[in-house]
């Protein structure tokens, strides 16, 4: 089987999960994007794929709207 890659990209308040070069949703936090990627990766594992995550070192949390 193939390799499923999930790259967490963005900045505070606008995080995305890139999978196969596309990102469909926006998340408020890096952690929320990671959790979404893990859920998708679970399915990929069940289908026999290898999984790789890339998560940047950066500030976490939602954008400051105050």
Backbone as ProteinMPNN parsed JSONL, in Angstrom:
{"seq_chain_A": "XXXXXXXXXXXXXXXXXXXXXXXXXXXXXXXXXXXXXXXXXXXXXXXXXXXXXXXXXXXXXXXXXX", "coords_chain_A": {"N_chain_A": [[0.833, -1.191, 0.0], [0.245, 2.384, -0.125], [1.721, 5.5, 1.065], [0.274, 7.634, 3.348], [0.239, 11.026, 3.781], [0.126, 13.712, 6.074], [0.126, 17.031, 6.504], [0.396, 19.602, 8.75], [-0.385, 22.908, 8.52], [-0.171, 26.519, 8.678], [-1.224, 29.458, 10.543], [-1.88, 31.142, 13.664], [-5.241, 30.704, 14.37], [-5.921, 29.992, 11.782], [-5.507, 27.159, 10.703], [-4.564, 24.308, 8.76], [-5.01, 21.036, 7.288], [-3.008, 19.486, 5.126], [-3.403, 17.131, 2.675], [-2.416, 14.918, 0.294], [-1.686, 17.136, -1.207], [-3.791, 18.951, -1.024], [-5.999, 21.04, 0.923], [-8.893, 21.111, 2.835], [-10.396, 22.09, 4.99], [-10.595, 24.604, 7.605], [-9.092, 25.213, 10.709], [-9.287, 26.388, 14.07], [-7.211, 26.015, 15.881], [-3.888, 24.637, 16.057], [-3.82, 22.206, 17.297], [-6.423, 21.231, 16.936], [-6.443, 20.831, 14.176], [-4.514, 18.826, 14.03], [-5.802, 16.752, 15.435], [-7.903, 16.22, 13.664], [-6.434, 15.263, 11.51], [-5.357, 12.943, 12.624], [-7.654, 11.394, 12.953], [-8.34, 10.946, 10.256], [-6.049, 9.575, 9.481], [-6.308, 7.233, 10.893], [-8.222, 5.765, 9.468], [-6.764, 5.4, 7.102], [-4.707, 3.758, 8.043], [-6.162, 1.434, 8.694], [-6.755, 0.647, 6.145], [-4.38, -0.266, 5.279], [-2.276, 1.446, 4.655], [0.832, 3.237, 5.089], [1.611, 5.883, 7.399], [2.351, 9.351, 7.739], [3.037, 12.224, 9.647], [3.444, 15.759, 9.629], [4.191, 18.364, 11.655], [4.479, 21.693, 12.455], [6.869, 23.467, 14.54], [5.612, 25.916, 16.446], [3.715, 28.759, 17.615], [0.754, 28.009, 19.462], [-2.837, 27.678, 19.662], [-5.86, 29.689, 19.364], [-6.61, 32.461, 17.2], [-6.053, 35.782, 18.381], [-8.774, 37.539, 19.11], [-9.464, 39.742, 20.471]], "CA_chain_A": [[0.0, 0.0, 0.0], [0.966, 3.646, -0.205], [1.987, 6.314, 2.246], [-0.635, 8.77, 3.518], [0.932, 12.101, 4.487], [-0.728, 14.763, 6.617], [0.965, 18.163, 6.883], [-0.322, 20.658, 9.451], [0.177, 24.188, 8.09], [-0.984, 27.686, 8.963], [-0.865, 30.368, 11.621], [-2.926, 31.235, 14.683], [-6.618, 30.926, 13.924], [-6.14, 29.474, 10.432], [-4.693, 25.968, 10.509], [-5.092, 23.407, 7.736], [-4.376, 19.741, 7.097], [-2.776, 19.2, 3.706], [-3.326, 15.702, 2.374], [-2.323, 14.798, -1.166], [-1.533, 18.456, -1.802], [-4.963, 19.818, -0.877], [-6.558, 21.225, 2.261], [-10.315, 21.405, 2.655], [-11.014, 22.732, 6.155], [-9.806, 25.529, 8.421], [-9.237, 24.945, 12.138], [-8.882, 27.509, 14.91], [-5.953, 25.721, 16.564], [-3.026, 23.607, 15.488], [-4.221, 20.955, 17.924], [-7.654, 20.767, 16.278], [-6.042, 20.319, 12.865], [-3.829, 17.562, 14.271], [-6.813, 15.749, 15.785], [-8.596, 15.857, 12.43], [-5.506, 14.453, 10.726], [-5.258, 11.633, 13.263], [-8.88, 10.658, 12.615], [-8.21, 10.517, 8.864], [-4.965, 8.6, 9.415], [-6.82, 5.974, 11.427], [-8.827, 5.062, 8.338], [-5.683, 5.012, 6.199], [-4.033, 2.605, 8.652], [-7.037, 0.273, 8.519], [-6.698, 0.261, 4.74], [-3.063, -0.821, 5.035], [-1.3, 2.464, 4.27], [1.709, 3.844, 6.07], [1.151, 7.237, 7.731], [3.362, 10.301, 8.195], [2.548, 13.545, 10.032], [4.39, 16.848, 9.785], [3.577, 19.419, 12.457], [5.535, 22.676, 12.7], [7.066, 24.092, 15.851], [5.133, 27.298, 16.376], [2.733, 29.111, 18.626], [-0.503, 27.291, 19.353], [-3.997, 28.408, 20.13], [-6.686, 30.408, 18.413], [-6.234, 33.844, 16.951], [-6.506, 36.736, 19.389], [-9.813, 38.355, 18.504], [-9.791, 40.818, 21.41]], "C_chain_A": [[0.874, 1.248, 0.0], [1.18, 4.309, 1.138], [1.022, 7.485, 2.261], [0.101, 9.829, 4.335], [-0.06, 13.189, 4.881], [0.186, 15.867, 7.136], [0.088, 19.242, 7.513], [0.368, 21.969, 9.093], [-0.743, 25.321, 8.511], [-0.376, 28.58, 10.021], [-2.046, 30.454, 12.568], [-4.282, 31.565, 14.084], [-6.929, 30.39, 12.547], [-5.19, 28.326, 10.14], [-5.379, 25.045, 9.518], [-4.342, 22.079, 7.786], [-4.233, 19.542, 5.597], [-2.593, 17.698, 3.55], [-3.402, 15.563, 0.863], [-2.329, 16.163, -1.85], [-2.728, 19.386, -1.68], [-5.348, 19.939, 0.597], [-7.993, 21.722, 2.101], [-10.931, 22.208, 3.795], [-10.045, 23.671, 6.851], [-10.128, 25.248, 9.883], [-8.698, 26.13, 12.931], [-7.531, 27.283, 15.582], [-5.174, 24.643, 15.821], [-3.425, 22.241, 16.036], [-5.475, 20.379, 17.27], [-7.346, 20.196, 14.894], [-5.351, 18.966, 13.018], [-4.829, 16.458, 14.597], [-7.598, 15.296, 14.562], [-7.718, 14.961, 11.564], [-5.376, 13.047, 11.306], [-6.488, 10.787, 12.944], [-8.809, 10.131, 11.181], [-7.144, 9.429, 8.739], [-5.407, 7.24, 9.943], [-7.45, 5.128, 10.325], [-7.747, 4.568, 7.37], [-4.934, 3.791, 6.736], [-4.85, 1.334, 8.471], [-7.009, -0.246, 7.089], [-5.312, -0.246, 4.336], [-1.992, 0.171, 4.614], [-0.36, 2.784, 5.425], [1.239, 5.277, 6.284], [2.324, 8.082, 8.189], [2.691, 11.63, 8.498], [3.715, 14.524, 10.034], [3.657, 17.975, 10.503], [4.671, 20.422, 12.805], [5.658, 23.06, 14.173], [6.628, 25.527, 15.704], [4.155, 27.54, 17.513], [1.459, 28.331, 18.385], [-1.643, 28.185, 19.772], [-4.7, 29.151, 19.009], [-6.159, 31.827, 18.25], [-6.772, 34.729, 18.067], [-7.503, 37.683, 18.739], [-10.185, 39.55, 19.361], [-9.089, 42.019, 21.084]], "O_chain_A": [[2.097, 1.164, 0.113], [0.866, 3.757, 2.193], [0.955, 8.248, 1.298], [0.536, 9.559, 5.454], [-0.962, 13.536, 4.119], [0.932, 15.664, 8.094], [-0.849, 19.736, 6.885], [1.564, 22.129, 9.332], [-1.946, 25.123, 8.682], [0.806, 28.483, 10.352], [-3.104, 29.89, 12.292], [-4.448, 32.565, 13.387], [-8.099, 30.334, 12.167], [-4.199, 28.487, 9.428], [-6.606, 24.996, 9.439], [-3.207, 22.001, 8.255], [-5.23, 19.441, 4.882], [-1.749, 17.081, 4.2], [-4.348, 16.038, 0.234], [-2.9, 16.328, -2.928], [-2.683, 20.507, -2.186], [-5.059, 19.056, 1.405], [-8.264, 22.639, 1.325], [-11.898, 22.938, 3.578], [-8.828, 23.55, 6.706], [-11.289, 25.068, 10.25], [-7.757, 26.795, 12.499], [-6.789, 28.234, 15.827], [-5.735, 23.851, 15.063], [-3.374, 21.239, 15.322], [-5.571, 19.168, 17.073], [-7.929, 19.189, 14.493], [-5.583, 18.059, 12.219], [-4.71, 15.346, 14.084], [-7.924, 14.115, 14.436], [-8.206, 14.009, 10.955], [-5.294, 12.071, 10.559], [-6.367, 9.588, 12.693], [-9.182, 8.986, 10.926], [-7.314, 8.474, 7.981], [-4.922, 6.208, 9.481], [-7.233, 3.918, 10.261], [-7.819, 3.442, 6.88], [-4.57, 2.897, 5.973], [-4.307, 0.282, 8.135], [-7.215, -1.435, 6.848], [-5.097, -0.613, 3.181], [-0.892, -0.242, 4.248], [-0.714, 2.622, 6.593], [0.539, 5.829, 5.435], [3.188, 7.612, 8.93], [1.877, 12.115, 7.712], [4.835, 14.166, 10.395], [2.638, 18.475, 10.027], [5.688, 20.046, 13.388], [4.697, 22.991, 14.939], [7.21, 26.28, 14.923], [3.819, 26.629, 18.27], [1.117, 28.024, 17.243], [-1.431, 29.323, 20.19], [-4.218, 29.233, 17.879], [-5.369, 32.317, 19.057], [-7.831, 34.45, 18.63], [-7.132, 38.524, 17.921], [-11.11, 40.291, 19.03], [-9.243, 43.03, 21.77]]}, "name": "protein", "num_of_chains": 1, "seq": "XXXXXXXXXXXXXXXXXXXXXXXXXXXXXXXXXXXXXXXXXXXXXXXXXXXXXXXXXXXXXXXXXX"}
